[in-house]
């Protein structure tokens, strides 16, 4: 970019760390959402019309319809690893680069997957609610007895970077037998590093004491867990979803929890979030958290900075760090 050229205009759709906003403003004309207002799709489209780039947060639907209204747009940089808010085909056809934020959140998210597994298996929130409600009057040998974590069988569906980090925690930290199912089998060296054994989805559901979902959302992974899959699981099993809403049929899960067809679930993501299926709010054997698996200050800052790296890299130097559709771009590049 020549020094006299006008600076690219960037939209930041949600509030962000001051240091991230500062760094952006060193390179771009920035329109921020300092108040973290809840902009709807029309509002985002209106504000994006004259922008060259956007820092997005994994929830803004970037569709063909929106792109048609934004002729100057060249890049949308998610600060999340998930990118099911992007219509990648439409973005490629419109010549708009999509980027995400992989790797920087892997270990933090795996930590949380394990936290949710422990809380669910050992009934941490259920027993805390009991205590807070003043119901704890005496000790009993079977009070809130939960499921064993160490030495149990952990079944991981989706064995990308985060799935592998969870497998290592399970195998080496808790002496668990780790089995996994993935679209494609890992190479032998990675399986050995994770001490994980590849099985079919059916075998996994039947054998696992704890099922952990870490699969990205797509049309193909919609309702990976529904009535049929829940029926295969052990009645003593727990189900943990840190992947995306829509991977689990939440209505079917709530019914399975209510009828004790599985023992418990831990959910960080929901179909239609931030709404939560009302039946999930009424069953006691589920731990519910508001999509916080990557939420530590350091990791969230790293995720946002990677999105900024992508904006600077692409708009100032022609090369993004973590592009999703670089090879398929057409048109306005
Ligand atoms: C991601 O990065 O996709 C997470 O779900 C956001 O916290």
mmCIF file of C-alpha atoms and ligand atoms in Angstrom:
data_model
loop_
_atom_site.group_PDB
_atom_site.id
_atom_site.type_symbol
_atom_site.label_atom_id
_atom_site.label_comp_id
_atom_site.label_asym_id
_atom_site.label_seq_id
_atom_site.Cartn_x
_atom_site.Cartn_y
_atom_site.Cartn_z
ATOM 1 C CA UNK A 1 0.000 0.000 0.000
ATOM 2 C CA UNK A 2 1.419 3.422 -0.910
ATOM 3 C CA UNK A 3 1.875 5.830 2.046
ATOM 4 C CA UNK A 4 -0.591 8.350 0.509
ATOM 5 C CA UNK A 5 -3.354 5.781 -0.095
ATOM 6 C CA UNK A 6 -6.385 6.137 2.216
ATOM 7 C CA UNK A 7 -6.222 3.728 5.121
ATOM 8 C CA UNK A 8 -8.511 0.680 4.838
ATOM 9 C CA UNK A 9 -11.739 0.956 6.831
ATOM 10 C CA UNK A 10 -12.423 -1.790 9.359
ATOM 11 C CA UNK A 11 -15.564 -2.664 11.287
ATOM 12 C CA UNK A 12 -15.201 -4.305 14.703
ATOM 13 C CA UNK A 13 -18.624 -5.767 15.418
ATOM 14 C CA UNK A 14 -18.279 -6.267 19.187
ATOM 15 C CA UNK A 15 -16.360 -4.681 22.066
ATOM 16 C CA UNK A 16 -12.750 -5.798 22.244
ATOM 17 C CA UNK A 17 -9.623 -5.372 24.412
ATOM 18 C CA UNK A 18 -8.367 -1.731 24.328
ATOM 19 C CA UNK A 19 -4.903 -2.857 23.231
ATOM 20 C CA UNK A 20 -6.425 -4.753 20.300
ATOM 21 C CA UNK A 21 -8.440 -1.681 19.256
ATOM 22 C CA UNK A 22 -5.287 0.437 19.637
ATOM 23 C CA UNK A 23 -3.282 -1.859 17.390
ATOM 24 C CA UNK A 24 -5.991 -1.842 14.748
ATOM 25 C CA UNK A 25 -6.142 1.948 14.809
ATOM 26 C CA UNK A 26 -2.411 2.136 14.077
ATOM 27 C CA UNK A 27 -3.129 0.655 10.640
ATOM 28 C CA UNK A 28 -6.773 1.280 9.795
ATOM 29 C CA UNK A 29 -9.724 3.651 10.079
ATOM 30 C CA UNK A 30 -11.723 1.726 12.647
ATOM 31 C CA UNK A 31 -15.427 1.774 13.441
ATOM 32 C CA UNK A 32 -15.830 0.034 16.787
ATOM 33 C CA UNK A 33 -18.751 -1.189 18.820
ATOM 34 C CA UNK A 34 -17.432 0.207 22.090
ATOM 35 C CA UNK A 35 -20.730 -0.286 23.914
ATOM 36 C CA UNK A 36 -20.937 -3.909 22.775
ATOM 37 C CA UNK A 37 -24.392 -3.175 21.352
ATOM 38 C CA UNK A 38 -26.345 -6.099 19.938
ATOM 39 C CA UNK A 39 -26.229 -5.211 16.232
ATOM 40 C CA UNK A 40 -28.643 -7.292 14.175
ATOM 41 C CA UNK A 41 -27.874 -8.531 10.664
ATOM 42 C CA UNK A 42 -29.279 -5.384 9.006
ATOM 43 C CA UNK A 43 -27.255 -3.146 11.263
ATOM 44 C CA UNK A 44 -24.076 -5.079 10.534
ATOM 45 C CA UNK A 45 -24.778 -4.990 6.779
ATOM 46 C CA UNK A 46 -25.391 -1.228 6.917
ATOM 47 C CA UNK A 47 -22.179 -0.549 8.836
ATOM 48 C CA UNK A 48 -20.155 -2.908 6.640
ATOM 49 C CA UNK A 49 -21.185 -1.309 3.323
ATOM 50 C CA UNK A 50 -18.178 1.031 3.116
ATOM 51 C CA UNK A 51 -15.659 -1.219 4.896
ATOM 52 C CA UNK A 52 -12.680 -3.128 3.516
ATOM 53 C CA UNK A 53 -12.432 -5.516 6.414
ATOM 54 C CA UNK A 54 -14.226 -6.774 9.496
ATOM 55 C CA UNK A 55 -13.103 -8.237 12.784
ATOM 56 C CA UNK A 56 -15.865 -10.718 13.565
ATOM 57 C CA UNK A 57 -16.659 -12.892 16.546
ATOM 58 C CA UNK A 58 -17.997 -16.124 15.104
ATOM 59 C CA UNK A 59 -21.652 -15.128 15.285
ATOM 60 C CA UNK A 60 -22.178 -12.642 12.430
ATOM 61 C CA UNK A 61 -23.718 -14.444 9.440
ATOM 62 C CA UNK A 62 -21.596 -13.546 6.414
ATOM 63 C CA UNK A 63 -23.857 -14.547 3.531
ATOM 64 C CA UNK A 64 -24.151 -13.907 -0.219
ATOM 65 C CA UNK A 65 -26.923 -11.411 0.530
ATOM 66 C CA UNK A 66 -24.749 -9.427 2.906
ATOM 67 C CA UNK A 67 -21.730 -9.570 0.596
ATOM 68 C CA UNK A 68 -23.795 -8.161 -2.282
ATOM 69 C CA UNK A 69 -24.324 -5.040 -0.149
ATOM 70 C CA UNK A 70 -20.619 -4.642 0.676
ATOM 71 C CA UNK A 71 -18.697 -4.148 -2.569
ATOM 72 C CA UNK A 72 -15.496 -2.899 -0.907
ATOM 73 C CA UNK A 73 -15.211 -5.783 1.562
ATOM 74 C CA UNK A 74 -12.072 -7.910 1.173
ATOM 75 C CA UNK A 75 -11.699 -9.845 4.429
ATOM 76 C CA UNK A 76 -13.666 -11.031 7.451
ATOM 77 C CA UNK A 77 -11.380 -12.131 10.278
ATOM 78 C CA UNK A 78 -13.066 -14.243 12.966
ATOM 79 C CA UNK A 79 -11.375 -14.167 16.359
ATOM 80 C CA UNK A 80 -12.795 -17.667 16.921
ATOM 81 C CA UNK A 81 -11.548 -20.979 15.606
ATOM 82 C CA UNK A 82 -15.104 -21.965 14.625
ATOM 83 C CA UNK A 83 -16.327 -20.357 11.425
ATOM 84 C CA UNK A 84 -19.791 -21.732 10.790
ATOM 85 C CA UNK A 85 -20.977 -18.099 10.641
ATOM 86 C CA UNK A 86 -19.181 -17.828 7.269
ATOM 87 C CA UNK A 87 -20.722 -19.002 3.997
ATOM 88 C CA UNK A 88 -17.297 -19.873 2.608
ATOM 89 C CA UNK A 89 -18.614 -20.600 -0.901
ATOM 90 C CA UNK A 90 -20.315 -17.215 -1.096
ATOM 91 C CA UNK A 91 -17.223 -15.485 0.311
ATOM 92 C CA UNK A 92 -14.934 -17.151 -2.222
ATOM 93 C CA UNK A 93 -17.298 -16.301 -5.079
ATOM 94 C CA UNK A 94 -17.357 -12.669 -3.909
ATOM 95 C CA UNK A 95 -13.566 -12.559 -3.528
ATOM 96 C CA UNK A 96 -13.730 -12.036 0.222
ATOM 97 C CA UNK A 97 -11.111 -13.780 2.346
ATOM 98 C CA UNK A 98 -12.231 -15.596 5.494
ATOM 99 C CA UNK A 99 -9.819 -16.221 8.347
ATOM 100 C CA UNK A 100 -10.206 -17.878 11.756
ATOM 101 C CA UNK A 101 -8.077 -18.160 14.912
ATOM 102 C CA UNK A 102 -6.816 -21.721 15.365
ATOM 103 C CA UNK A 103 -4.112 -23.037 17.732
ATOM 104 C CA UNK A 104 -3.987 -20.123 20.189
ATOM 105 C CA UNK A 105 -6.989 -21.462 22.106
ATOM 106 C CA UNK A 106 -6.273 -25.192 21.927
ATOM 107 C CA UNK A 107 -4.891 -25.857 25.415
ATOM 108 C CA UNK A 108 -7.264 -23.431 27.183
ATOM 109 C CA UNK A 109 -10.269 -24.997 25.497
ATOM 110 C CA UNK A 110 -9.047 -28.501 26.317
ATOM 111 C CA UNK A 111 -8.638 -27.437 29.963
ATOM 112 C CA UNK A 112 -12.257 -26.330 29.970
ATOM 113 C CA UNK A 113 -13.445 -29.534 28.315
ATOM 114 C CA UNK A 114 -11.870 -31.372 31.193
ATOM 115 C CA UNK A 115 -13.292 -28.958 33.771
ATOM 116 C CA UNK A 116 -16.760 -29.577 32.372
ATOM 117 C CA UNK A 117 -16.200 -33.325 32.314
ATOM 118 C CA UNK A 118 -15.093 -33.320 35.952
ATOM 119 C CA UNK A 119 -17.939 -31.041 37.061
ATOM 120 C CA UNK A 120 -20.468 -33.215 35.239
ATOM 121 C CA UNK A 121 -19.182 -36.618 36.287
ATOM 122 C CA UNK A 122 -18.696 -35.549 39.923
ATOM 123 C CA UNK A 123 -21.947 -33.532 40.085
ATOM 124 C CA UNK A 124 -20.226 -30.341 41.187
ATOM 125 C CA UNK A 125 -22.911 -27.794 40.299
ATOM 126 C CA UNK A 126 -25.830 -30.017 41.273
ATOM 127 C CA UNK A 127 -24.362 -30.545 44.744
ATOM 128 C CA UNK A 128 -23.491 -26.854 45.078
ATOM 129 C CA UNK A 129 -27.099 -25.876 44.310
ATOM 130 C CA UNK A 130 -28.199 -28.370 46.978
ATOM 131 C CA UNK A 131 -25.843 -26.837 49.519
ATOM 132 C CA UNK A 132 -26.780 -23.229 48.642
ATOM 133 C CA UNK A 133 -30.453 -24.129 48.989
ATOM 134 C CA UNK A 134 -29.793 -25.072 52.611
ATOM 135 C CA UNK A 135 -30.659 -28.723 51.983
ATOM 136 C CA UNK A 136 -27.419 -30.166 53.393
ATOM 137 C CA UNK A 137 -28.352 -31.249 56.890
ATOM 138 C CA UNK A 138 -26.389 -34.488 57.257
ATOM 139 C CA UNK A 139 -23.769 -36.595 55.516
ATOM 140 C CA UNK A 140 -24.785 -39.801 53.778
ATOM 141 C CA UNK A 141 -22.590 -42.446 52.169
ATOM 142 C CA UNK A 142 -24.329 -42.152 48.824
ATOM 143 C CA UNK A 143 -24.901 -38.426 48.699
ATOM 144 C CA UNK A 144 -24.094 -37.123 45.205
ATOM 145 C CA UNK A 145 -22.054 -40.134 44.242
ATOM 146 C CA UNK A 146 -20.916 -39.583 40.701
ATOM 147 C CA UNK A 147 -19.019 -41.347 37.952
ATOM 148 C CA UNK A 148 -15.338 -42.273 38.129
ATOM 149 C CA UNK A 149 -13.107 -40.184 35.865
ATOM 150 C CA UNK A 150 -9.635 -41.694 36.385
ATOM 151 C CA UNK A 151 -9.263 -45.076 34.762
ATOM 152 C CA UNK A 152 -12.555 -44.753 32.861
ATOM 153 C CA UNK A 153 -13.050 -44.753 29.088
ATOM 154 C CA UNK A 154 -13.089 -41.387 27.366
ATOM 155 C CA UNK A 155 -14.649 -41.286 23.884
ATOM 156 C CA UNK A 156 -13.759 -38.223 21.815
ATOM 157 C CA UNK A 157 -15.754 -37.373 18.690
ATOM 158 C CA UNK A 158 -13.740 -34.942 16.584
ATOM 159 C CA UNK A 159 -9.990 -35.454 16.885
ATOM 160 C CA UNK A 160 -8.571 -32.150 15.683
ATOM 161 C CA UNK A 161 -6.138 -30.078 17.713
ATOM 162 C CA UNK A 162 -8.500 -29.609 20.670
ATOM 163 C CA UNK A 163 -9.633 -33.240 20.646
ATOM 164 C CA UNK A 164 -5.986 -34.334 20.738
ATOM 165 C CA UNK A 165 -5.217 -31.988 23.642
ATOM 166 C CA UNK A 166 -8.143 -33.490 25.562
ATOM 167 C CA UNK A 167 -6.949 -37.008 24.744
ATOM 168 C CA UNK A 168 -3.503 -36.232 26.193
ATOM 169 C CA UNK A 169 -5.071 -34.907 29.389
ATOM 170 C CA UNK A 170 -7.243 -38.014 29.689
ATOM 171 C CA UNK A 171 -4.550 -40.555 28.891
ATOM 172 C CA UNK A 172 -1.566 -39.089 30.710
ATOM 173 C CA UNK A 173 -3.250 -37.090 33.465
ATOM 174 C CA UNK A 174 -6.096 -39.398 34.448
ATOM 175 C CA UNK A 175 -5.003 -42.817 33.198
ATOM 176 C CA UNK A 176 -8.078 -43.043 30.986
ATOM 177 C CA UNK A 177 -8.496 -45.376 28.086
ATOM 178 C CA UNK A 178 -9.014 -42.990 25.164
ATOM 179 C CA UNK A 179 -10.991 -43.970 22.086
ATOM 180 C CA UNK A 180 -11.886 -41.587 19.298
ATOM 181 C CA UNK A 181 -13.957 -41.241 16.186
ATOM 182 C CA UNK A 182 -13.119 -38.751 13.467
ATOM 183 C CA UNK A 183 -13.980 -38.286 9.773
ATOM 184 C CA UNK A 184 -10.472 -39.480 8.978
ATOM 185 C CA UNK A 185 -8.197 -41.592 11.119
ATOM 186 C CA UNK A 186 -5.073 -39.930 12.581
ATOM 187 C CA UNK A 187 -1.633 -41.129 11.558
ATOM 188 C CA UNK A 188 0.008 -43.705 13.821
ATOM 189 C CA UNK A 189 2.495 -41.268 15.388
ATOM 190 C CA UNK A 190 -0.283 -38.892 16.474
ATOM 191 C CA UNK A 191 -2.368 -41.762 17.810
ATOM 192 C CA UNK A 192 0.624 -42.866 19.875
ATOM 193 C CA UNK A 193 1.261 -39.313 21.160
ATOM 194 C CA UNK A 194 -2.372 -39.105 22.281
ATOM 195 C CA UNK A 195 -2.504 -42.737 23.379
ATOM 196 C CA UNK A 196 -5.831 -42.924 21.527
ATOM 197 C CA UNK A 197 -7.475 -45.774 19.631
ATOM 198 C CA UNK A 198 -9.649 -45.242 16.564
ATOM 199 C CA UNK A 199 -13.107 -46.859 16.695
ATOM 200 C CA UNK A 200 -16.407 -46.491 14.856
ATOM 201 C CA UNK A 201 -18.908 -43.945 16.143
ATOM 202 C CA UNK A 202 -21.212 -46.759 17.247
ATOM 203 C CA UNK A 203 -18.439 -48.550 19.161
ATOM 204 C CA UNK A 204 -17.455 -45.304 20.824
ATOM 205 C CA UNK A 205 -20.979 -44.511 21.964
ATOM 206 C CA UNK A 206 -21.433 -48.014 23.348
ATOM 207 C CA UNK A 207 -18.070 -48.238 25.136
ATOM 208 C CA UNK A 208 -17.368 -44.745 26.478
ATOM 209 C CA UNK A 209 -18.040 -43.733 30.071
ATOM 210 C CA UNK A 210 -17.652 -40.122 28.998
ATOM 211 C CA UNK A 211 -18.339 -38.853 25.482
ATOM 212 C CA UNK A 212 -16.680 -35.550 24.555
ATOM 213 C CA UNK A 213 -17.790 -33.669 21.433
ATOM 214 C CA UNK A 214 -15.167 -31.509 19.737
ATOM 215 C CA UNK A 215 -16.314 -31.723 16.127
ATOM 216 C CA UNK A 216 -16.754 -28.545 14.015
ATOM 217 C CA UNK A 217 -20.298 -27.647 13.038
ATOM 218 C CA UNK A 218 -21.387 -28.241 9.439
ATOM 219 C CA UNK A 219 -24.476 -29.596 7.718
ATOM 220 C CA UNK A 220 -22.854 -33.033 7.972
ATOM 221 C CA UNK A 221 -22.266 -32.800 11.728
ATOM 222 C CA UNK A 222 -25.737 -31.415 12.541
ATOM 223 C CA UNK A 223 -27.254 -33.590 15.295
ATOM 224 C CA UNK A 224 -24.243 -35.888 15.498
ATOM 225 C CA UNK A 225 -25.916 -36.856 18.767
ATOM 226 C CA UNK A 226 -29.681 -37.397 18.629
ATOM 227 C CA UNK A 227 -32.214 -39.938 19.865
ATOM 228 C CA UNK A 228 -30.526 -42.928 18.192
ATOM 229 C CA UNK A 229 -27.046 -42.054 19.446
ATOM 230 C CA UNK A 230 -28.231 -41.348 22.989
ATOM 231 C CA UNK A 231 -29.894 -44.757 22.975
ATOM 232 C CA UNK A 232 -26.530 -46.387 22.272
ATOM 233 C CA UNK A 233 -24.804 -44.764 25.240
ATOM 234 C CA UNK A 234 -24.448 -46.433 28.640
ATOM 235 C CA UNK A 235 -27.078 -45.357 31.207
ATOM 236 C CA UNK A 236 -24.141 -44.371 33.436
ATOM 237 C CA UNK A 237 -22.459 -42.267 30.749
ATOM 238 C CA UNK A 238 -21.882 -38.516 30.590
ATOM 239 C CA UNK A 239 -21.963 -36.371 27.453
ATOM 240 C CA UNK A 240 -19.890 -33.192 27.116
ATOM 241 C CA UNK A 241 -20.401 -30.685 24.285
ATOM 242 C CA UNK A 242 -17.769 -27.963 23.898
ATOM 243 C CA UNK A 243 -18.052 -27.973 20.096
ATOM 244 C CA UNK A 244 -21.023 -26.019 18.754
ATOM 245 C CA UNK A 245 -24.737 -25.785 19.249
ATOM 246 C CA UNK A 246 -26.540 -27.999 16.754
ATOM 247 C CA UNK A 247 -24.058 -30.876 17.111
ATOM 248 C CA UNK A 248 -26.454 -32.241 19.747
ATOM 249 C CA UNK A 249 -30.237 -32.417 19.432
ATOM 250 C CA UNK A 250 -30.842 -30.500 22.649
ATOM 251 C CA UNK A 251 -34.516 -31.509 22.953
ATOM 252 C CA UNK A 252 -33.596 -35.198 22.646
ATOM 253 C CA UNK A 253 -30.798 -34.755 25.164
ATOM 254 C CA UNK A 254 -33.071 -33.050 27.697
ATOM 255 C CA UNK A 255 -35.521 -35.959 27.398
ATOM 256 C CA UNK A 256 -32.708 -38.510 27.823
ATOM 257 C CA UNK A 257 -31.455 -36.700 30.931
ATOM 258 C CA UNK A 258 -34.941 -36.428 32.382
ATOM 259 C CA UNK A 259 -35.594 -40.142 31.816
ATOM 260 C CA UNK A 260 -32.077 -41.045 33.087
ATOM 261 C CA UNK A 261 -31.267 -42.768 29.809
ATOM 262 C CA UNK A 262 -27.816 -41.260 30.319
ATOM 263 C CA UNK A 263 -26.480 -40.092 33.660
ATOM 264 C CA UNK A 264 -25.484 -36.498 33.002
ATOM 265 C CA UNK A 265 -24.353 -33.898 30.493
ATOM 266 C CA UNK A 266 -22.092 -30.860 30.471
ATOM 267 C CA UNK A 267 -22.898 -28.256 27.847
ATOM 268 C CA UNK A 268 -21.005 -25.105 26.917
ATOM 269 C CA UNK A 269 -22.814 -24.601 23.584
ATOM 270 C CA UNK A 270 -26.480 -24.746 22.613
ATOM 271 C CA UNK A 271 -28.772 -24.858 19.602
ATOM 272 C CA UNK A 272 -29.880 -21.269 18.988
ATOM 273 C CA UNK A 273 -27.666 -19.866 21.770
ATOM 274 C CA UNK A 274 -27.794 -17.646 23.726
ATOM 275 C CA UNK A 275 -31.231 -19.200 24.070
ATOM 276 C CA UNK A 276 -31.162 -22.517 25.936
ATOM 277 C CA UNK A 277 -33.761 -25.239 25.400
ATOM 278 C CA UNK A 278 -36.170 -24.726 28.327
ATOM 279 C CA UNK A 279 -36.198 -28.438 29.185
ATOM 280 C CA UNK A 280 -32.447 -28.331 29.820
ATOM 281 C CA UNK A 281 -33.045 -25.697 32.472
ATOM 282 C CA UNK A 282 -35.363 -27.973 34.415
ATOM 283 C CA UNK A 283 -33.265 -31.149 34.616
ATOM 284 C CA UNK A 284 -30.769 -31.312 37.504
ATOM 285 C CA UNK A 285 -28.224 -33.638 35.913
ATOM 286 C CA UNK A 286 -26.757 -31.147 33.472
ATOM 287 C CA UNK A 287 -23.989 -28.578 33.920
ATOM 288 C CA UNK A 288 -24.612 -25.487 31.788
ATOM 289 C CA UNK A 289 -22.057 -22.801 30.912
ATOM 290 C CA UNK A 290 -22.416 -19.855 28.493
ATOM 291 C CA UNK A 291 -19.913 -20.725 25.720
ATOM 292 C CA UNK A 292 -16.799 -19.936 27.763
ATOM 293 C CA UNK A 293 -14.426 -22.760 26.840
ATOM 294 C CA UNK A 294 -11.770 -20.372 25.487
ATOM 295 C CA UNK A 295 -12.477 -17.644 28.030
ATOM 296 C CA UNK A 296 -9.258 -16.727 29.772
ATOM 297 C CA UNK A 297 -8.022 -13.180 29.335
ATOM 298 C CA UNK A 298 -4.731 -14.307 27.820
ATOM 299 C CA UNK A 299 -6.278 -16.681 25.323
ATOM 300 C CA UNK A 300 -9.061 -14.314 24.278
ATOM 301 C CA UNK A 301 -6.422 -11.595 23.748
ATOM 302 C CA UNK A 302 -4.309 -13.980 21.654
ATOM 303 C CA UNK A 303 -7.367 -14.908 19.584
ATOM 304 C CA UNK A 304 -8.188 -11.255 18.919
ATOM 305 C CA UNK A 305 -4.552 -10.430 18.126
ATOM 306 C CA UNK A 306 -4.455 -13.280 15.606
ATOM 307 C CA UNK A 307 -7.522 -11.794 13.912
ATOM 308 C CA UNK A 308 -5.690 -8.452 13.807
ATOM 309 C CA UNK A 309 -2.595 -10.184 12.377
ATOM 310 C CA UNK A 310 -4.839 -11.548 9.638
ATOM 311 C CA UNK A 311 -6.296 -8.114 8.847
ATOM 312 C CA UNK A 312 -2.878 -6.441 8.784
ATOM 313 C CA UNK A 313 -1.269 -9.315 6.918
ATOM 314 C CA UNK A 314 -3.880 -9.397 4.189
ATOM 315 C CA UNK A 315 -4.745 -5.729 3.764
ATOM 316 C CA UNK A 316 -1.221 -4.306 4.222
ATOM 317 C CA UNK A 317 0.969 -7.109 2.857
ATOM 318 C CA UNK A 318 -1.334 -9.318 0.764
ATOM 319 C CA UNK A 319 -0.988 -12.433 2.951
ATOM 320 C CA UNK A 320 -3.106 -13.573 5.868
ATOM 321 C CA UNK A 321 -1.736 -15.858 8.595
ATOM 322 C CA UNK A 322 -4.615 -18.338 8.878
ATOM 323 C CA UNK A 323 -6.736 -18.077 5.710
ATOM 324 C CA UNK A 324 -9.665 -20.426 5.170
ATOM 325 C CA UNK A 325 -10.433 -19.876 1.480
ATOM 326 C CA UNK A 326 -7.285 -18.302 -0.011
ATOM 327 C CA UNK A 327 -7.057 -20.785 -2.867
ATOM 328 C CA UNK A 328 -10.705 -20.410 -3.905
ATOM 329 C CA UNK A 329 -10.930 -16.617 -4.048
ATOM 330 C CA UNK A 330 -12.431 -15.002 -7.120
ATOM 331 C CA UNK A 331 -13.292 -11.432 -8.078
ATOM 332 C CA UNK A 332 -12.477 -8.458 -5.892
ATOM 333 C CA UNK A 333 -9.043 -9.483 -4.482
HETATM 334 C C1 LIG B 1 -14.290 -20.732 18.995
HETATM 335 O O1 LIG B 1 -13.199 -20.158 18.944
HETATM 336 O O2 LIG B 1 -14.840 -21.208 18.003
HETATM 337 C C2 LIG B 1 -14.948 -20.776 20.311
HETATM 338 O O3 LIG B 1 -16.090 -21.557 20.304
HETATM 339 C C3 LIG B 1 -15.270 -19.375 20.763
HETATM 340 O O4 LIG B 1 -15.106 -19.297 22.097
#
